[in-house]
Structure formats: structure tokens, C-alpha cells
PDB file of C-alpha atoms in Angstrom:
ATOM      1  CA  UNK A   1      -0.100   0.064   0.103  1.00 56.00           C
ATOM      2  CA  UNK A   2       1.314   3.437  -0.789  1.00 62.00           C
ATOM      3  CA  UNK A   3       2.030   5.874   1.900  1.00 50.00           C
ATOM      4  CA  UNK A   4       0.500   9.237   1.657  1.00 47.00           C
ATOM      5  CA  UNK A   5       2.651  12.104   2.596  1.00 47.00           C
ATOM      6  CA  UNK A   6       2.420  13.399   5.829  1.00 41.00           C
ATOM      7  CA  UNK A   7       1.634  16.990   7.065  1.00 40.00           C
ATOM      8  CA  UNK A   8       4.455  16.487   9.587  1.00 31.00           C
ATOM      9  CA  UNK A   9       7.349  14.052   9.490  1.00 35.00           C
ATOM     10  CA  UNK A  10       9.314  12.447  12.306  1.00 32.00           C
ATOM     11  CA  UNK A  11      12.820  13.439  12.610  1.00 29.00           C
ATOM     12  CA  UNK A  12      15.029   9.756  12.568  1.00 30.00           C
ATOM     13  CA  UNK A  13      18.726   9.380  12.853  1.00 28.00           C
ATOM     14  CA  UNK A  14      18.931   6.687  10.013  1.00 34.00           C
ATOM     15  CA  UNK A  15      16.494   6.354   7.000  1.00 35.00           C
ATOM     16  CA  UNK A  16      15.084   2.825   7.231  1.00 34.00           C
ATOM     17  CA  UNK A  17      14.456  -0.043   4.512  1.00 41.00           C
ATOM     18  CA  UNK A  18      12.556  -2.871   5.190  1.00 39.00           C
ATOM     19  CA  UNK A  19      12.080  -5.814   2.797  1.00 38.00           C
ATOM     20  CA  UNK A  20      10.480  -9.271   3.404  1.00 38.00           C
ATOM     21  CA  UNK A  21      11.949 -12.147   1.768  1.00 38.00           C
ATOM     22  CA  UNK A  22       8.719 -12.960  -0.027  1.00 45.00           C
ATOM     23  CA  UNK A  23       6.021 -10.118   0.533  1.00 65.00           C
ATOM     24  CA  UNK A  24       3.249 -13.005   1.531  1.00 44.00           C
ATOM     25  CA  UNK A  25       5.152 -14.106   4.490  1.00 49.00           C
ATOM     26  CA  UNK A  26       4.180 -11.838   7.173  1.00 40.00           C
ATOM     27  CA  UNK A  27       1.489  -9.304   7.076  1.00 36.00           C
ATOM     28  CA  UNK A  28       1.675  -8.373  10.555  1.00 31.00           C
ATOM     29  CA  UNK A  29       4.874  -6.477  10.619  1.00 34.00           C
ATOM     30  CA  UNK A  30       4.077  -4.396   7.393  1.00 33.00           C
ATOM     31  CA  UNK A  31       1.385  -2.156   5.929  1.00 36.00           C
ATOM     32  CA  UNK A  32      -2.112  -3.836   5.485  1.00 36.00           C
ATOM     33  CA  UNK A  33      -2.524  -4.184   1.378  1.00 40.00           C
ATOM     34  CA  UNK A  34      -5.195  -1.884   0.029  1.00 41.00           C
ATOM     35  CA  UNK A  35      -8.715  -3.359   0.611  1.00 41.00           C
ATOM     36  CA  UNK A  36     -10.067  -5.068  -2.817  1.00 39.00           C
ATOM     37  CA  UNK A  37     -12.706  -2.830  -3.190  1.00 38.00           C
ATOM     38  CA  UNK A  38     -10.359   0.628  -2.648  1.00 36.00           C
ATOM     39  CA  UNK A  39      -9.622   3.056  -5.336  1.00 33.00           C
ATOM     40  CA  UNK A  40      -6.121   2.396  -6.793  1.00 33.00           C
ATOM     41  CA  UNK A  41      -5.125   5.965  -6.313  1.00 32.00           C
ATOM     42  CA  UNK A  42      -3.444   7.824  -3.539  1.00 33.00           C
ATOM     43  CA  UNK A  43      -5.459  10.605  -1.992  1.00 31.00           C
ATOM     44  CA  UNK A  44      -2.941  12.943  -0.237  1.00 30.00           C
ATOM     45  CA  UNK A  45      -4.120  15.280   2.427  1.00 27.00           C
ATOM     46  CA  UNK A  46      -4.950  18.605   0.311  1.00 29.00           C
ATOM     47  CA  UNK A  47      -1.708  20.968   1.743  1.00 28.00           C
ATOM     48  CA  UNK A  48       0.536  17.813   0.549  1.00 32.00           C
ATOM     49  CA  UNK A  49      -0.611  16.545  -2.737  1.00 31.00           C
ATOM     50  CA  UNK A  50       1.529  16.467  -5.658  1.00 33.00           C
ATOM     51  CA  UNK A  51       0.589  16.144  -9.617  1.00 30.00           C
ATOM     52  CA  UNK A  52       2.289  16.157 -12.840  1.00 31.00           C
ATOM     53  CA  UNK A  53       4.415  19.637 -11.800  1.00 30.00           C
ATOM     54  CA  UNK A  54       7.827  19.096 -10.809  1.00 33.00           C
ATOM     55  CA  UNK A  55       8.711  19.565  -7.238  1.00 34.00           C
ATOM     56  CA  UNK A  56      11.461  21.540  -5.843  1.00 34.00           C
ATOM     57  CA  UNK A  57      13.974  18.546  -6.186  1.00 40.00           C
ATOM     58  CA  UNK A  58      16.885  18.926  -7.931  1.00 47.00           C
ATOM     59  CA  UNK A  59      18.749  16.147  -9.207  1.00 50.00           C
ATOM     60  CA  UNK A  60      22.239  16.747 -11.146  1.00 49.00           C
ATOM     61  CA  UNK A  61      21.995  16.166 -14.827  1.00 51.00           C
ATOM     62  CA  UNK A  62      22.725  12.701 -15.851  1.00 63.00           C
ATOM     63  CA  UNK A  63      26.139  11.971 -17.370  1.00 73.00           C
ATOM     64  CA  UNK A  64      26.586   8.821 -19.852  1.00 82.00           C
ATOM     65  CA  UNK A  65      29.233   6.562 -19.573  1.00 94.00           C
ATOM     66  CA  UNK A  66      31.635   5.260 -22.098  1.00 92.00           C
ATOM     67  CA  UNK A  67      32.176   1.460 -22.542  1.00 92.00           C
ATOM     68  CA  UNK A  68      35.103   1.797 -24.100  1.00 91.00           C
ATOM     69  CA  UNK A  69      36.918   3.483 -21.057  1.00 92.00           C
ATOM     70  CA  UNK A  70      34.793   2.528 -18.308  1.00 93.00           C
ATOM     71  CA  UNK A  71      34.579  -0.659 -16.911  1.00 93.00           C
ATOM     72  CA  UNK A  72      31.641   0.125 -14.893  1.00 96.00           C
ATOM     73  CA  UNK A  73      29.773   1.160 -17.868  1.00 97.00           C
ATOM     74  CA  UNK A  74      26.856  -1.251 -19.856  1.00 96.00           C
ATOM     75  CA  UNK A  75      25.293  -0.434 -23.471  1.00 97.00           C
ATOM     76  CA  UNK A  76      21.884  -1.716 -24.164  1.00 97.00           C
ATOM     77  CA  UNK A  77      22.180  -3.077 -27.364  1.00 96.00           C
ATOM     78  CA  UNK A  78      18.442  -2.404 -28.157  1.00 97.00           C
ATOM     79  CA  UNK A  79      18.636   1.485 -28.476  1.00 97.00           C
ATOM     80  CA  UNK A  80      22.385   1.947 -27.475  1.00 95.00           C
ATOM     81  CA  UNK A  81      21.767   3.519 -24.133  1.00 96.00           C
ATOM     82  CA  UNK A  82      24.569   3.352 -21.682  1.00 97.00           C
ATOM     83  CA  UNK A  83      24.271   2.615 -17.851  1.00 98.00           C
ATOM     84  CA  UNK A  84      26.521   2.807 -14.991  1.00 98.00           C
ATOM     85  CA  UNK A  85      27.073  -0.389 -13.150  1.00 98.00           C
ATOM     86  CA  UNK A  86      28.001  -0.850  -9.214  1.00 98.00           C
ATOM     87  CA  UNK A  87      29.186  -4.091  -7.877  1.00 98.00           C
ATOM     88  CA  UNK A  88      28.064  -4.569  -4.290  1.00 98.00           C
ATOM     89  CA  UNK A  89      28.973  -7.533  -2.518  1.00 98.00           C
ATOM     90  CA  UNK A  90      28.421 -10.447  -4.552  1.00 98.00           C
ATOM     91  CA  UNK A  91      25.744  -8.524  -6.903  1.00 98.00           C
ATOM     92  CA  UNK A  92      26.443  -6.350  -9.829  1.00 98.00           C
ATOM     93  CA  UNK A  93      23.590  -3.897 -10.100  1.00 98.00           C
ATOM     94  CA  UNK A  94      23.012  -1.093 -12.552  1.00 98.00           C
ATOM     95  CA  UNK A  95      23.543   2.387 -10.788  1.00 98.00           C
ATOM     96  CA  UNK A  96      20.874   3.966 -12.395  1.00 98.00           C
ATOM     97  CA  UNK A  97      17.139   3.008 -13.255  1.00 98.00           C
ATOM     98  CA  UNK A  98      16.562   1.745 -16.966  1.00 98.00           C
ATOM     99  CA  UNK A  99      15.065   3.854 -19.239  1.00 98.00           C
ATOM    100  CA  UNK A 100      14.235   1.402 -22.168  1.00 98.00           C
ATOM    101  CA  UNK A 101      10.859   2.484 -23.979  1.00 97.00           C
ATOM    102  CA  UNK A 102       8.059  -0.173 -23.950  1.00 96.00           C
ATOM    103  CA  UNK A 103       4.133   0.000 -24.017  1.00 94.00           C
ATOM    104  CA  UNK A 104       2.885   0.542 -20.285  1.00 96.00           C
ATOM    105  CA  UNK A 105       6.312   2.721 -19.681  1.00 98.00           C
ATOM    106  CA  UNK A 106       5.895   6.497 -18.885  1.00 99.00           C
ATOM    107  CA  UNK A 107       7.898   9.694 -17.921  1.00 99.00           C
ATOM    108  CA  UNK A 108       7.089  10.992 -14.712  1.00 99.00           C
ATOM    109  CA  UNK A 109       4.610  14.008 -15.690  1.00 99.00           C
ATOM    110  CA  UNK A 110       4.662  12.949 -18.977  1.00 98.00           C
ATOM    111  CA  UNK A 111       7.791  14.685 -19.437  1.00 98.00           C
ATOM    112  CA  UNK A 112      10.666  13.120 -21.536  1.00 98.00           C
ATOM    113  CA  UNK A 113      13.507  15.043 -19.704  1.00 98.00           C
ATOM    114  CA  UNK A 114      12.221  13.075 -16.419  1.00 98.00           C
ATOM    115  CA  UNK A 115      13.016  10.011 -18.427  1.00 98.00           C
ATOM    116  CA  UNK A 116      16.423  11.019 -18.872  1.00 97.00           C
ATOM    117  CA  UNK A 117      16.778  11.861 -15.258  1.00 97.00           C
ATOM    118  CA  UNK A 118      14.742   9.246 -13.547  1.00 98.00           C
ATOM    119  CA  UNK A 119      14.436   6.366 -16.160  1.00 98.00           C
ATOM    120  CA  UNK A 120      10.946   5.100 -16.885  1.00 99.00           C
ATOM    121  CA  UNK A 121       8.051   4.023 -14.612  1.00 99.00           C
ATOM    122  CA  UNK A 122       6.533   0.298 -15.657  1.00 99.00           C
ATOM    123  CA  UNK A 123       3.695  -1.450 -14.815  1.00 98.00           C
ATOM    124  CA  UNK A 124       4.406  -4.463 -13.233  1.00 98.00           C
ATOM    125  CA  UNK A 125       3.537  -6.501 -16.190  1.00 98.00           C
ATOM    126  CA  UNK A 126       5.690  -4.075 -18.730  1.00 98.00           C
ATOM    127  CA  UNK A 127       8.727  -4.838 -16.069  1.00 98.00           C
ATOM    128  CA  UNK A 128       7.957  -8.180 -16.057  1.00 98.00           C
ATOM    129  CA  UNK A 129       7.715  -8.603 -20.309  1.00 98.00           C
ATOM    130  CA  UNK A 130       4.400 -10.373 -19.982  1.00 98.00           C
ATOM    131  CA  UNK A 131       4.133 -10.493 -23.784  1.00 97.00           C
ATOM    132  CA  UNK A 132       7.235 -12.092 -23.856  1.00 97.00           C
ATOM    133  CA  UNK A 133       9.252  -9.901 -26.382  1.00 97.00           C
ATOM    134  CA  UNK A 134      12.720 -10.640 -24.628  1.00 96.00           C
ATOM    135  CA  UNK A 135      12.295 -13.679 -22.869  1.00 97.00           C
ATOM    136  CA  UNK A 136       9.181 -16.309 -22.007  1.00 97.00           C
ATOM    137  CA  UNK A 137      10.469 -16.451 -18.231  1.00 97.00           C
ATOM    138  CA  UNK A 138       7.961 -13.604 -17.100  1.00 98.00           C
ATOM    139  CA  UNK A 139       5.300 -13.795 -19.939  1.00 97.00           C
ATOM    140  CA  UNK A 140       1.808 -13.949 -18.818  1.00 97.00           C
ATOM    141  CA  UNK A 141       2.498 -12.306 -15.493  1.00 98.00           C
ATOM    142  CA  UNK A 142       0.414  -8.994 -14.896  1.00 97.00           C
ATOM    143  CA  UNK A 143      -2.726  -7.670 -13.035  1.00 97.00           C
ATOM    144  CA  UNK A 144      -5.842  -9.922 -12.511  1.00 96.00           C
ATOM    145  CA  UNK A 145      -3.540 -13.336 -12.866  1.00 95.00           C
ATOM    146  CA  UNK A 146      -1.227 -15.351 -10.955  1.00 96.00           C
ATOM    147  CA  UNK A 147       1.996 -16.564 -12.981  1.00 96.00           C
ATOM    148  CA  UNK A 148       4.686 -19.054 -12.300  1.00 94.00           C
ATOM    149  CA  UNK A 149       7.705 -17.193 -13.843  1.00 96.00           C
ATOM    150  CA  UNK A 150      10.967 -18.914 -14.447  1.00 97.00           C
ATOM    151  CA  UNK A 151      13.926 -17.140 -12.343  1.00 98.00           C
ATOM    152  CA  UNK A 152      15.554 -15.404 -13.254  1.00 98.00           C
ATOM    153  CA  UNK A 153      12.941 -13.228 -15.106  1.00 99.00           C
ATOM    154  CA  UNK A 154      14.619 -11.033 -17.652  1.00 98.00           C
ATOM    155  CA  UNK A 155      11.695  -8.640 -17.947  1.00 98.00           C
ATOM    156  CA  UNK A 156      12.471  -5.344 -19.225  1.00 98.00           C
ATOM    157  CA  UNK A 157      15.867  -5.290 -18.718  1.00 98.00           C
ATOM    158  CA  UNK A 158      18.709  -5.929 -21.410  1.00 98.00           C
ATOM    159  CA  UNK A 159      20.295  -9.397 -22.244  1.00 97.00           C
ATOM    160  CA  UNK A 160      22.310 -10.682 -19.289  1.00 97.00           C
ATOM    161  CA  UNK A 161      20.483  -8.730 -16.634  1.00 98.00           C
ATOM    162  CA  UNK A 162      17.418  -9.291 -14.539  1.00 99.00           C
ATOM    163  CA  UNK A 163      14.469  -7.885 -12.788  1.00 98.00           C
ATOM    164  CA  UNK A 164      15.670  -8.829  -9.043  1.00 96.00           C
ATOM    165  CA  UNK A 165      13.524 -10.835  -6.746  1.00 95.00           C
ATOM    166  CA  UNK A 166      13.065  -9.815  -3.086  1.00 91.00           C
ATOM    167  CA  UNK A 167      15.582 -12.330  -1.767  1.00 93.00           C
ATOM    168  CA  UNK A 168      17.966 -10.514  -4.222  1.00 94.00           C
ATOM    169  CA  UNK A 169      16.761  -7.169  -2.539  1.00 92.00           C
ATOM    170  CA  UNK A 170      17.517  -8.857   1.094  1.00 89.00           C
ATOM    171  CA  UNK A 171      20.999  -9.920  -0.399  1.00 92.00           C
ATOM    172  CA  UNK A 172      21.649  -6.202  -1.175  1.00 92.00           C
ATOM    173  CA  UNK A 173      20.878  -5.204   2.330  1.00 88.00           C
ATOM    174  CA  UNK A 174      23.036  -7.562   3.868  1.00 90.00           C
ATOM    175  CA  UNK A 175      25.865  -6.352   1.816  1.00 94.00           C
ATOM    176  CA  UNK A 176      25.404  -2.591   2.808  1.00 90.00           C
ATOM    177  CA  UNK A 177      25.143  -3.608   6.655  1.00 87.00           C
ATOM    178  CA  UNK A 178      21.649  -4.086   6.943  1.00 81.00           C
ATOM    179  CA  UNK A 179      18.298  -3.217   6.421  1.00 77.00           C
ATOM    180  CA  UNK A 180      18.230  -0.320   9.190  1.00 76.00           C
ATOM    181  CA  UNK A 181      20.913   1.610   7.111  1.00 80.00           C
ATOM    182  CA  UNK A 182      20.122   0.816   3.949  1.00 84.00           C
ATOM    183  CA  UNK A 183      17.699   3.813   2.712  1.00 86.00           C
ATOM    184  CA  UNK A 184      20.374   5.836   3.940  1.00 88.00           C
ATOM    185  CA  UNK A 185      23.539   4.360   2.318  1.00 90.00           C
ATOM    186  CA  UNK A 186      21.566   3.438  -1.089  1.00 93.00           C
ATOM    187  CA  UNK A 187      19.940   6.987  -1.913  1.00 93.00           C
ATOM    188  CA  UNK A 188      21.574   9.530  -3.688  1.00 95.00           C
ATOM    189  CA  UNK A 189      23.214  12.863  -2.459  1.00 96.00           C
ATOM    190  CA  UNK A 190      20.692  15.054  -4.159  1.00 96.00           C
ATOM    191  CA  UNK A 191      17.350  15.186  -5.325  1.00 96.00           C
ATOM    192  CA  UNK A 192      15.568  14.268  -2.168  1.00 95.00           C
ATOM    193  CA  UNK A 193      13.087  16.703  -0.200  1.00 94.00           C
ATOM    194  CA  UNK A 194      13.170  17.869   3.256  1.00 87.00           C
ATOM    195  CA  UNK A 195      16.850  16.674   4.188  1.00 85.00           C
ATOM    196  CA  UNK A 196      16.318  13.430   2.709  1.00 89.00           C
ATOM    197  CA  UNK A 197      19.240  13.089   0.764  1.00 93.00           C
ATOM    198  CA  UNK A 198      21.515  10.063   1.293  1.00 92.00           C
ATOM    199  CA  UNK A 199      25.293   9.596   1.555  1.00 93.00           C
ATOM    200  CA  UNK A 200      25.188   6.970  -1.562  1.00 95.00           C
ATOM    201  CA  UNK A 201      27.817   5.202  -0.270  1.00 95.00           C
ATOM    202  CA  UNK A 202      27.943   2.304  -2.203  1.00 96.00           C
ATOM    203  CA  UNK A 203      27.401   4.283  -5.640  1.00 97.00           C
ATOM    204  CA  UNK A 204      23.842   2.572  -5.861  1.00 96.00           C
ATOM    205  CA  UNK A 205      22.293   6.321  -6.304  1.00 97.00           C
ATOM    206  CA  UNK A 206      18.676   5.636  -5.671  1.00 95.00           C
ATOM    207  CA  UNK A 207      16.637   8.645  -6.995  1.00 97.00           C
ATOM    208  CA  UNK A 208      13.006   9.823  -5.690  1.00 97.00           C
ATOM    209  CA  UNK A 209      11.499   9.181  -9.261  1.00 98.00           C
ATOM    210  CA  UNK A 210       7.930   8.906  -7.389  1.00 98.00           C
ATOM    211  CA  UNK A 211       5.084   6.835  -8.963  1.00 98.00           C
ATOM    212  CA  UNK A 212       2.404   6.755 -11.660  1.00 98.00           C
ATOM    213  CA  UNK A 213      -0.796   5.519 -10.780  1.00 97.00           C
ATOM    214  CA  UNK A 214      -3.661   3.920 -13.145  1.00 95.00           C
ATOM    215  CA  UNK A 215      -5.341   6.877 -14.117  1.00 97.00           C
ATOM    216  CA  UNK A 216      -1.989   8.693 -15.221  1.00 98.00           C
ATOM    217  CA  UNK A 217      -1.462  10.940 -11.818  1.00 98.00           C
ATOM    218  CA  UNK A 218       1.903  10.890 -10.713  1.00 99.00           C
ATOM    219  CA  UNK A 219       3.102  11.629  -7.156  1.00 98.00           C
ATOM    220  CA  UNK A 220       6.188  11.737  -4.652  1.00 96.00           C
ATOM    221  CA  UNK A 221       8.773  13.225  -7.019  1.00 98.00           C
ATOM    222  CA  UNK A 222      11.619  13.945  -4.601  1.00 97.00           C
ATOM    223  CA  UNK A 223       9.778  11.960  -1.825  1.00 94.00           C
ATOM    224  CA  UNK A 224       9.825   8.583  -2.777  1.00 92.00           C
ATOM    225  CA  UNK A 225      11.439   5.460  -4.896  1.00 94.00           C
ATOM    226  CA  UNK A 226       9.858   2.585  -5.653  1.00 95.00           C
ATOM    227  CA  UNK A 227      11.492  -0.526  -7.632  1.00 96.00           C
ATOM    228  CA  UNK A 228       9.940  -3.598  -8.800  1.00 97.00           C
ATOM    229  CA  UNK A 229      10.900  -7.156  -8.021  1.00 96.00           C
ATOM    230  CA  UNK A 230       9.811 -10.079 -10.016  1.00 97.00           C
ATOM    231  CA  UNK A 231       8.120 -11.555  -6.719  1.00 95.00           C
ATOM    232  CA  UNK A 232       4.443 -11.976  -6.824  1.00 95.00           C
ATOM    233  CA  UNK A 233       2.246 -11.805  -3.864  1.00 92.00           C
ATOM    234  CA  UNK A 234      -1.253 -12.729  -5.720  1.00 94.00           C
ATOM    235  CA  UNK A 235      -3.504 -11.830  -8.821  1.00 96.00           C
ATOM    236  CA  UNK A 236      -3.433  -8.139  -7.917  1.00 95.00           C
ATOM    237  CA  UNK A 237      -0.549  -7.325  -6.052  1.00 94.00           C
ATOM    238  CA  UNK A 238       3.554  -7.541  -6.696  1.00 95.00           C
ATOM    239  CA  UNK A 239       6.302  -6.853  -4.496  1.00 92.00           C
ATOM    240  CA  UNK A 240       8.724  -3.899  -4.362  1.00 92.00           C
ATOM    241  CA  UNK A 241      11.494  -2.004  -2.718  1.00 90.00           C
ATOM    242  CA  UNK A 242      10.502   1.581  -1.084  1.00 88.00           C
ATOM    243  CA  UNK A 243      12.814   4.713   0.303  1.00 89.00           C
ATOM    244  CA  UNK A 244      10.743   6.970   1.760  1.00 84.00           C
ATOM    245  CA  UNK A 245      12.292  10.419   2.285  1.00 77.00           C
ATOM    246  CA  UNK A 246      12.244  10.555   6.226  1.00 70.00           C
ATOM    247  CA  UNK A 247      11.379   7.392   7.619  1.00 52.00           C
ATOM    248  CA  UNK A 248      11.969   4.509   5.099  1.00 46.00           C
ATOM    249  CA  UNK A 249       9.364   2.657   5.624  1.00 40.00           C
ATOM    250  CA  UNK A 250       8.498  -0.164   3.032  1.00 43.00           C
ATOM    251  CA  UNK A 251       4.782  -1.292   1.967  1.00 48.00           C
ATOM    252  CA  UNK A 252       5.284  -4.213  -0.049  1.00 64.00           C
ATOM    253  CA  UNK A 253       1.778  -4.757  -1.227  1.00 64.00           C
ATOM    254  CA  UNK A 254       1.373  -2.762  -4.457  1.00 85.00           C
ATOM    255  CA  UNK A 255      -0.987  -2.748  -7.376  1.00 91.00           C
ATOM    256  CA  UNK A 256       0.542  -4.380 -10.566  1.00 96.00           C
ATOM    257  CA  UNK A 257      -0.829  -1.373 -12.501  1.00 95.00           C
ATOM    258  CA  UNK A 258       1.230   1.114 -10.699  1.00 97.00           C
ATOM    259  CA  UNK A 259       4.143   2.486 -12.687  1.00 98.00           C
ATOM    260  CA  UNK A 260       7.317   1.928 -10.652  1.00 98.00           C
ATOM    261  CA  UNK A 261      11.100   2.192 -11.531  1.00 98.00           C
ATOM    262  CA  UNK A 262      13.209  -0.874 -12.325  1.00 99.00           C
ATOM    263  CA  UNK A 263      16.804  -1.572 -11.302  1.00 98.00           C
ATOM    264  CA  UNK A 264      18.270  -4.404 -13.222  1.00 99.00           C
ATOM    265  CA  UNK A 265      20.592  -7.033 -11.404  1.00 99.00           C
ATOM    266  CA  UNK A 266      23.516  -8.881 -13.443  1.00 98.00           C
ATOM    267  CA  UNK A 267      22.765 -12.566 -13.831  1.00 98.00           C
ATOM    268  CA  UNK A 268      25.133 -14.663 -11.885  1.00 92.00           C
ATOM    269  CA  UNK A 269      26.561 -16.342 -15.147  1.00 74.00           C
ATOM    270  CA  UNK A 270      27.250 -13.022 -16.724  1.00 58.00           C
ATOM    271  CA  UNK A 271      29.370 -12.076 -13.829  1.00 56.00           C
TER     272      UNK A 271
END
């Protein structure tokens, strides 16, 4: 369930991020999933509501890397875009959100420059490549249906990369000294509202890209970062990692038709 922005915030010494190994394992410690009859859109308090208008947050413009001179650089052969990469523990991650255009992918606020800044926002079906364009591992996965994907799920990621599972996010947390500090050290050093910037100690550079609901409205640029996993909870909900600007709580049950960011993880055999 997405958390509406509060009219006030609690000051915390460290930003926490919590993630279930399988987000359906234990509801008691996490926010309740939205009721079956609830609207899919978030309704923030009127004084705090955010729309497609850009927030006051500022993110340093993206700089391209060169695959010929930088070993931590990868080129997506599908469109020629390059992405910075980073190895954290035993995993190699893209250090940027994927920006490959597909059906059901969007730029925050329908502004192309935001795709350059943040990457695209994808529904879960688009993130999983439910139509099976690039692989069949996530074919048929989407809203209103349960599926049995074959892991790893390449999804929208380039060849040799995949959409991480919740267990793989947990591995990331372990590598950065635990969940209690993961939010702070994974967030970028700029762009987050209300003194919410992180230390980016591991060069993961999580950006507050916000999200898109199924009505085409955009919320929480500068406040929140959401990353899809390939782990399904049920026919309507899938799991995601969620970083919040001041308290870092993770709401693991989110509708599959929301538009979230995607961070690709390198396949083990491609290391």
C-alpha cells in the first residue's frame, strides 16, 4: 500500500528500509495491502498533494558513461543507451534506473526530460515483459492473474540482466550492513526533499522518481523511490522495494498496474 505524504514528519537518525524475503510471508509487520474495493489512486492531504508539476527537488543531470574506457559501464544493444554499473558485495547492479521504452512505460509527469533524469516508470506487467518479447520467463505475468515465472526473469532488462527478486534485494541489504541503514546509504546525495538525501556510500544512487497510478496521475517526485521486484504476492499485488524521504518504511503490497522504477541486476553467469 502506498503511503501518503504526512503533513508533518518524524525526525529519524537513520533512514530505514524493510523488505520481506517473500512479501506475502508475514503481514503483521508491514502495512496492510489496499482493500479489494479501494481506489487504486493515492489521495494525499490537500496541502501535500503532488501532481505532474515538478517538485522543488533538484537532481544533477545524468552523465553518460563510455563503455570503451569505463569498465563499470554497460550499453543496452536494443537502443544504444549506456548505464553505469556498480558491484556491491557479490552482486552487480545498474547504478541507474532503466530507461528502455516499452508499452506501459512512462516518464514522470509525461515529461521526456524526466525519463532522462529518473528512467522510466513501468507497470509490473511491463517490467516483467509479460508479452514475452525478450524472454518467456515472465510471460503472462500481470494484473488480474497469477503466474509461475521462471527465475531469473529478464523482464524489461537488457540481455544478461534481470529483474531482482525480493530475496536478491535482501542480499543487497546484507551487503550494505543491514536493513536499518540501507535506506540512508543507497539513496543519492541530491534530489530528495526535506533533508532526505542519502550518503550514496555504495554508489547505488537511488533517485526519488515517484510513481504513476492507473489514472495517469503522478505523485511524490523528490519524496519516494519505488523499485519493482519479480516476486508476486497474488493476482493483484506484486512486491517492491520502497525508500521514503524521512522514515524509510516499505509498503510491500502494491497494485501491479502502478508505474514504478526498475533497477536491473546482472545475471550470475554473466558476472
